CSV table of C-alpha atoms and ligand atoms in Angstrom, one decimal:
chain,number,residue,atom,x,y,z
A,11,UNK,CA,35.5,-5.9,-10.8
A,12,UNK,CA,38.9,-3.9,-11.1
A,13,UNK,CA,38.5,-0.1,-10.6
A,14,UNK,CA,39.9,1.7,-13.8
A,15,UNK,CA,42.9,3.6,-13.1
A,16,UNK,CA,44.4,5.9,-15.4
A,17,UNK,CA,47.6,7.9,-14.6
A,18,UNK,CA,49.5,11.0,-16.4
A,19,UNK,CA,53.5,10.8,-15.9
A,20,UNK,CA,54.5,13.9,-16.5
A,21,UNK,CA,58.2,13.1,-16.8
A,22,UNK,CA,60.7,16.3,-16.3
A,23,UNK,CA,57.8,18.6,-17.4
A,24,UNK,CA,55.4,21.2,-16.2
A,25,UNK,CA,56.4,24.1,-13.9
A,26,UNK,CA,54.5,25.0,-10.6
A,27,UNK,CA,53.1,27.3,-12.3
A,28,UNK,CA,51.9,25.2,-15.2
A,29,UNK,CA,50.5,22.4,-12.6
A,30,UNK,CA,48.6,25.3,-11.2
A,31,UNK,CA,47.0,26.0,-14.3
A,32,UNK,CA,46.4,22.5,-15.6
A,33,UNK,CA,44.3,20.6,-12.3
A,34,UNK,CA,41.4,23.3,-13.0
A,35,UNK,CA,41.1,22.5,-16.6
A,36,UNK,CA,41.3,19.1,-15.9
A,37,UNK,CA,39.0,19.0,-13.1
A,38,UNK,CA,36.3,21.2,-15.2
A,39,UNK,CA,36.4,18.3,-17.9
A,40,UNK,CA,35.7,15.4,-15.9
A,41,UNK,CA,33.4,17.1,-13.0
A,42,UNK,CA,35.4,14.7,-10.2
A,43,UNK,CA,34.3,11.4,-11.4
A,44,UNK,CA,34.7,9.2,-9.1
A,45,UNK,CA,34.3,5.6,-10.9
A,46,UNK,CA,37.7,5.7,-11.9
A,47,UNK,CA,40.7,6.3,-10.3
A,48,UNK,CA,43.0,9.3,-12.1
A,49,UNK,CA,46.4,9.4,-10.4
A,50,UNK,CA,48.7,12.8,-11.5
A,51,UNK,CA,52.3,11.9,-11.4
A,52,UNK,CA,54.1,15.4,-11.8
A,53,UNK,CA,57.3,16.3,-11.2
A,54,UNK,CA,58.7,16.0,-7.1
A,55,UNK,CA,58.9,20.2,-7.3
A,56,UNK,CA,55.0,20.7,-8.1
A,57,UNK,CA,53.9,17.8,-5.7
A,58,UNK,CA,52.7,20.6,-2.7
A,59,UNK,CA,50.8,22.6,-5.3
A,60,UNK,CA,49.0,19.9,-6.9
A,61,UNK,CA,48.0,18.2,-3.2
A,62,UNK,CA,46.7,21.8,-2.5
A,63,UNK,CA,44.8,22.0,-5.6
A,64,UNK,CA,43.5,18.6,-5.8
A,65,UNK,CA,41.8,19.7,-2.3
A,66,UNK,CA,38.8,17.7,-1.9
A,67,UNK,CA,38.6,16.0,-5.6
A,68,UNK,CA,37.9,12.5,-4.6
A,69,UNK,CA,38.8,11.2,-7.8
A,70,UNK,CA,41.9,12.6,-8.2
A,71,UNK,CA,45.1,11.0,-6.7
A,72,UNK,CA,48.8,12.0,-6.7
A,73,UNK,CA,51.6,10.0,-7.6
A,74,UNK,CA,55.6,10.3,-7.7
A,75,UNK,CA,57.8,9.3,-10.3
A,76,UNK,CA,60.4,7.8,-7.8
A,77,UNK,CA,61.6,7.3,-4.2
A,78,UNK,CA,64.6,6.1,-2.5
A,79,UNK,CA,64.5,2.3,-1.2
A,80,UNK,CA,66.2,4.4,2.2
A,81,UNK,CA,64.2,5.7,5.3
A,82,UNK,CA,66.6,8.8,5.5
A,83,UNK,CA,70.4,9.9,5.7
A,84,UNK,CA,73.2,10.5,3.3
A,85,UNK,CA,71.5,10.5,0.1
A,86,UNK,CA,72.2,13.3,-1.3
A,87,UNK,CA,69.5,14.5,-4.3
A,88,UNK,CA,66.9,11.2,-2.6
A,89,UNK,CA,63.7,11.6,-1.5
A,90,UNK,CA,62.0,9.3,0.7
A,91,UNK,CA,58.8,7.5,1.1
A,92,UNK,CA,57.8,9.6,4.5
A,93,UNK,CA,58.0,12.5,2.6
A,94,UNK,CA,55.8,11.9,0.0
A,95,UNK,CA,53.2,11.0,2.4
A,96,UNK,CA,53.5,14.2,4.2
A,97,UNK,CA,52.1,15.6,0.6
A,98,UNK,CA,49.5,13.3,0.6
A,99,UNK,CA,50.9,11.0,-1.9
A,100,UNK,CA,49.4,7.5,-2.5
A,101,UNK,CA,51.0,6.2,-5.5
A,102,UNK,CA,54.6,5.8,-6.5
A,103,UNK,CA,56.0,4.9,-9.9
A,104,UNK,CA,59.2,1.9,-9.5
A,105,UNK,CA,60.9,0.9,-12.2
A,106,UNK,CA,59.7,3.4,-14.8
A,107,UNK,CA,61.8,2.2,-18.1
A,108,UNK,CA,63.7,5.5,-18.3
A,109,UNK,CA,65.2,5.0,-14.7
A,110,UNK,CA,66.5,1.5,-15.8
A,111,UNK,CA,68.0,2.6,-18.8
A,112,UNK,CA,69.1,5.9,-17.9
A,113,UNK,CA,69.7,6.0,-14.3
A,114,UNK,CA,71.2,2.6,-13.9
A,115,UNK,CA,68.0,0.8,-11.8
A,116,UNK,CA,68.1,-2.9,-11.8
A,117,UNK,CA,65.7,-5.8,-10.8
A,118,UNK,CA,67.1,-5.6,-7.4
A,119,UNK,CA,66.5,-1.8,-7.0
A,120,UNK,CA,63.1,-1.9,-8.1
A,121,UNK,CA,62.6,-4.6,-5.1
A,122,UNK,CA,64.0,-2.8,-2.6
A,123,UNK,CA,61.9,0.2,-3.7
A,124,UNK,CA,58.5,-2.1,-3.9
A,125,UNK,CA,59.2,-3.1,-0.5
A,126,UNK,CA,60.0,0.4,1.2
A,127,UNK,CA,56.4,1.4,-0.7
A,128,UNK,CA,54.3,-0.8,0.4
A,129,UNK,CA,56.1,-0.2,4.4
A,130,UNK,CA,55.0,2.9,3.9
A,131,UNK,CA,51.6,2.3,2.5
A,132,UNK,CA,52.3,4.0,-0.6
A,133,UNK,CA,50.8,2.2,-3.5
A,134,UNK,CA,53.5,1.2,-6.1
A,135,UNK,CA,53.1,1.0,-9.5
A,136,UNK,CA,55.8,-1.3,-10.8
A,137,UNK,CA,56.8,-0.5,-14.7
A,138,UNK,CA,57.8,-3.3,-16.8
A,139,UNK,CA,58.3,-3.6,-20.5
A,140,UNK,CA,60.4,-5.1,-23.0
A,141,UNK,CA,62.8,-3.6,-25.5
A,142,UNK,CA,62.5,-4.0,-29.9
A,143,UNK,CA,65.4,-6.1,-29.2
A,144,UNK,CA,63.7,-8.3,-26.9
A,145,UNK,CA,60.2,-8.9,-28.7
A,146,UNK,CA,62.5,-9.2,-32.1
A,147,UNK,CA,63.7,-11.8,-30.2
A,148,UNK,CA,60.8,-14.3,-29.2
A,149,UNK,CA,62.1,-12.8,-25.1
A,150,UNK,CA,58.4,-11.2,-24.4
A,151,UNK,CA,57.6,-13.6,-22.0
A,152,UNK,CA,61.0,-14.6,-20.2
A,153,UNK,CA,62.0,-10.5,-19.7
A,154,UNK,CA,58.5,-10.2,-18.4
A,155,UNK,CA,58.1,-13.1,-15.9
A,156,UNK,CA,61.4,-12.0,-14.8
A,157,UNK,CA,60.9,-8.2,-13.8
A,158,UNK,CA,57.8,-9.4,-11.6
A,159,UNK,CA,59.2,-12.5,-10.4
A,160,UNK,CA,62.6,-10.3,-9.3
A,161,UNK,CA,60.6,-6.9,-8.4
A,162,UNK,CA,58.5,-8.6,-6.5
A,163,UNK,CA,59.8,-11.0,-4.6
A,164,UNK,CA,59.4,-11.2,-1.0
A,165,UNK,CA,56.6,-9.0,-0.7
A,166,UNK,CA,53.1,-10.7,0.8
A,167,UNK,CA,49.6,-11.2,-1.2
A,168,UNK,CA,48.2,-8.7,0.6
A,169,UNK,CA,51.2,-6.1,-0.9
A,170,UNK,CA,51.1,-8.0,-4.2
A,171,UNK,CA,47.2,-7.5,-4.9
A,172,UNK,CA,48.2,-3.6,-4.1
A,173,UNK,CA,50.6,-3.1,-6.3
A,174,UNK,CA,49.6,-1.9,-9.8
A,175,UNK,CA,51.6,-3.1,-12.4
A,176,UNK,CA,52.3,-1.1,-15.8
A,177,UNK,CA,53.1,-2.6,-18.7
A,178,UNK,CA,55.3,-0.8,-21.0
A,179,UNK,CA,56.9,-1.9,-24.2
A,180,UNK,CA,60.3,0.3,-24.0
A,181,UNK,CA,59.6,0.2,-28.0
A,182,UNK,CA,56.1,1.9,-27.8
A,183,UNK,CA,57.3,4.9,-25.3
A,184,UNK,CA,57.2,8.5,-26.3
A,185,UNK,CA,57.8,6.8,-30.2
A,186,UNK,CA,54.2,7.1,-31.2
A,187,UNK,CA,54.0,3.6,-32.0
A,188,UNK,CA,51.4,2.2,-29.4
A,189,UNK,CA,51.3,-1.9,-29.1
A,190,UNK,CA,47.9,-2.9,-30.9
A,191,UNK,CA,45.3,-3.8,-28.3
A,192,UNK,CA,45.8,-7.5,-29.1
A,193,UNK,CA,49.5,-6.8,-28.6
A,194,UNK,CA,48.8,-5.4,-25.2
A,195,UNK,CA,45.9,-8.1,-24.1
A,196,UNK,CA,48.6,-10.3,-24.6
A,197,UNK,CA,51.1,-9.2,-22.8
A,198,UNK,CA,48.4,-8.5,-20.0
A,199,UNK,CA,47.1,-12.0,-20.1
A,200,UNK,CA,50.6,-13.5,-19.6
A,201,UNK,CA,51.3,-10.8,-16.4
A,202,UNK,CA,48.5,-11.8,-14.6
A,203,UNK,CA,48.7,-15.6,-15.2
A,204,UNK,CA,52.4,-15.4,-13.9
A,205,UNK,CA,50.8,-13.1,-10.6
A,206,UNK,CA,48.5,-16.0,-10.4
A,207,UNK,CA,51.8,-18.4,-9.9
A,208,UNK,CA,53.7,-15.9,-8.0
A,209,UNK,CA,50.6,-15.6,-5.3
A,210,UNK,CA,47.6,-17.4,-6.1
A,211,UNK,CA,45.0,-16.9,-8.7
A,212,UNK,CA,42.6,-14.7,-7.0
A,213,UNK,CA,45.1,-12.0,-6.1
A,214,UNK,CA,46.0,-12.1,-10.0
A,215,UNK,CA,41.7,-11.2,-11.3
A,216,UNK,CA,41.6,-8.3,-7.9
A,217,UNK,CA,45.2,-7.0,-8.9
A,218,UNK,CA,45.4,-4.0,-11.7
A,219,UNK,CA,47.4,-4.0,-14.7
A,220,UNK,CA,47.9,-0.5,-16.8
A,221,UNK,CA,48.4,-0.2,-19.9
A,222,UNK,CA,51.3,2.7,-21.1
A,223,UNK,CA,53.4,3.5,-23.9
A,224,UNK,CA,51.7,5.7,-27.2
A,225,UNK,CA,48.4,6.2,-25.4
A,226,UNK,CA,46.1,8.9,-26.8
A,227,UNK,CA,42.5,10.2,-27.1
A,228,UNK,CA,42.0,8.5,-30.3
A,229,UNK,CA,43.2,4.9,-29.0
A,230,UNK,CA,42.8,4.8,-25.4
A,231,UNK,CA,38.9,3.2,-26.0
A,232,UNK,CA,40.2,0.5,-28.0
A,233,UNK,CA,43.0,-0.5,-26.2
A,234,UNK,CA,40.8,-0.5,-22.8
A,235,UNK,CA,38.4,-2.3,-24.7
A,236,UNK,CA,40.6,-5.2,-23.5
A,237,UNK,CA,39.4,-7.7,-21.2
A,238,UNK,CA,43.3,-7.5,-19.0
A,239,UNK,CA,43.7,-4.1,-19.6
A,240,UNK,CA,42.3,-2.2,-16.4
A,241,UNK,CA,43.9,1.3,-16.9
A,242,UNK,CA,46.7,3.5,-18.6
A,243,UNK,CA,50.2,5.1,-17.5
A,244,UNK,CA,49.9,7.9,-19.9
A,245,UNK,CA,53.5,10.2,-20.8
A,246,UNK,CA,53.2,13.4,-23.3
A,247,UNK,CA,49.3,13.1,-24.2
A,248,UNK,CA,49.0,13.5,-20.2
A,249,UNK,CA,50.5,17.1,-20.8
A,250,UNK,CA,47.9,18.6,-21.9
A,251,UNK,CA,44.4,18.4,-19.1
A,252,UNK,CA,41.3,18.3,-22.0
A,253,UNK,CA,42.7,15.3,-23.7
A,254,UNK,CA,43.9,13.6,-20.7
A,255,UNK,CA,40.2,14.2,-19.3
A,256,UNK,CA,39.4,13.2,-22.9
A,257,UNK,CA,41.5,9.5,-22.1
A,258,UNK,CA,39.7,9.2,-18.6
A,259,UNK,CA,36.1,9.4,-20.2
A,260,UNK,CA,37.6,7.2,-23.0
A,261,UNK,CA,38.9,4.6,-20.6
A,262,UNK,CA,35.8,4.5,-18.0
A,263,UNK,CA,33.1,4.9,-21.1
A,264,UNK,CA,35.0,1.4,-22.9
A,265,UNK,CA,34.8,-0.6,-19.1
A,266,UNK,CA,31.1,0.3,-19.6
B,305,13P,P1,54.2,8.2,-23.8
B,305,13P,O1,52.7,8.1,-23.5
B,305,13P,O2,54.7,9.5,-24.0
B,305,13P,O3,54.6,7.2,-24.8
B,305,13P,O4,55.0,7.7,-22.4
B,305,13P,C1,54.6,6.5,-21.8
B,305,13P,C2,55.2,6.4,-20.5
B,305,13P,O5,56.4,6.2,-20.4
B,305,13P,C3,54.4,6.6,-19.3
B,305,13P,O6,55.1,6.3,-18.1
C-alpha cells in the first residue's frame, strides 16, 4: 500500500505572518492525522516559522519549492540543500512547470537537482506535465517518458522508489480546468509502467505518484478515487487551511 500524500505549493504567496496564522487552522481541521502524509510547501522566507509551528504535528511535513543542484559558493540569490535541512525540511519540489518555463530549468537541471536531493536525503518531488500544445499533439506519452527518463537518470532504485513524482498538465495549472480523473489515471498508468522500465516493476507499485493542476474540495475525492493516483500537489486551493484540510480528508476518505 502507497501512503497518501497530499501537498499545498504555495507559490510566491503567504507572508510570515499569514503562515503563522494558517498551520493552526489547518491543524484544528484535521486533528494531526497521521494516515496520510500532508507536506506544506511555502515560500523559502516562512520556512523557520512554519518548522516552529509544525512542532510536534506528526502528520505534517515541510517542503521547498526549489534548491540549487550546488553544495555552496557563488550563487548569488541559491539556496542549498544543507540549508533546508537545518529547517527540518524533508521534501523538495524539482522541476515545478513554472521554473521550466519561466526560469529557464531544463531536463538536465532537474537531474542535477534530483541528485543533490536525494545526497542530501531530502525527498524530491519531481514535476512533470505536458503543455495544450503537446496533448493537441498525440506527444503525452513521448514528453512524459522523457522528463523521467532525463530527470532521473543516474540515480539508484533505492533513490528512485523515494522520489515522488507529480504529474502536472501545464494546461490544467492555476486555469481551473482540472484533467478528468480518467485523464489523470492515464497519464499515471503510463508514469509508473515507464518507472517499471526505468528500475524494475516493484519500485514502480512502492513509488508515489501525485496528482496536481486544478485540484479542489469538490474534485479531489474523485480524482483520488483513481487506482494510480496516490496523492495531490495542490497550488491556490492550498491557500486557504479549511479547504486544504477539506482536500486531505477528501483524499485519505476516497483511499478508504
Ligand atoms: P493549481 O492548483 O493552482 O492549479 O496549481 C497547481 C500547481 O502548480 C501545484 O504545484
Amino acid at each position: 500500500m502507497r501512503k497518501v500524500i497530499i501537498a499545498a505549493n504555495w507559490k510566491m504567496n503567504m507572508t510570515v505572518a499569514e503562515t503563522a496564522s494558517y498551520i493552526p487552522t489547518f491543524l484544528a481541521e484535521t486533528g494531526d492525522d497521521t494516515e496520510v502524509d500532508v507536506v506544506l510547501i511555502p515560500p523559502f522566507t516562512s520556512l523557520p516559522k512554519a518548522s516552529e509551528l509544525i512542532g510536534e504535528a506528526y502528520s505534517l511535513k515541510l517542503g521547498a519549492q526549489n534548491m540549487s543542484a550546488q553544495k555552496s559558493g557563488a550563487f548569488t540569490g541559491e539556496v542549498s540543500a544543507a540549508m533546508l535541512r537545518e529547517l527540518f525540511v524533508r521534501y523538495v519540489l524539482v522541476g515545478h512547470s513554472e521554473r521550466r518555463q519561466l526560469f529557464g530549468e531544463t531536463d538536465q537541471t532537474v537531474n542535477a537537482k534530483l541528485h543533490a536531493a536525494h545526497e542530501a536525503t531530502l525527498k524530491p518531488i519531481l514535476c512533470i506535465g505536458e503543455t495544450l500544445a503537446e496533448r493537441d499533439g498525440g506527444q503525452v506519452e513521448a514528453v512524459l517518458m522523457r522528463q523521467l527518463r532525463e530527470g532521473l537518470a543516474g540515480l539508484d532504485h533505492k533513490q528512485i522508489q523515494e522520489t515522488v513524482i507529480a504529474y502536472e498538465p501545464v494546461w490544467a495549472i492555476g486555469t481551473g480546468r482540472n484533467a478528468t480523473p480518467a485523464q489523470a489515471q492515464e497519464a499515471h498508468a503510463l508514469i509508473r509502467s515507464e518507472i517499471g522500465q526505468i528500475a524494475e516493476p516493484a519500485v514502480a507499485e512502492r513509488l508515489r505518484i501525485q496528482y496536481g493542476g486544478s485540484v479542489k474540495v469538490s474534485n479531489a475525492g474523485e480524482l483520488l478515487g483513481q487506482p494510480d493516483i496516490d496523492g495531490a500537489l495542490v497550488g491556490g486551493a492550498s491557500l486557504d487551511p479549511r479547504d486544504f484540510a477539506e482536500i486531505a480528508k477528501a483524499a485519505k476518505a476516497a483511499k478508504e
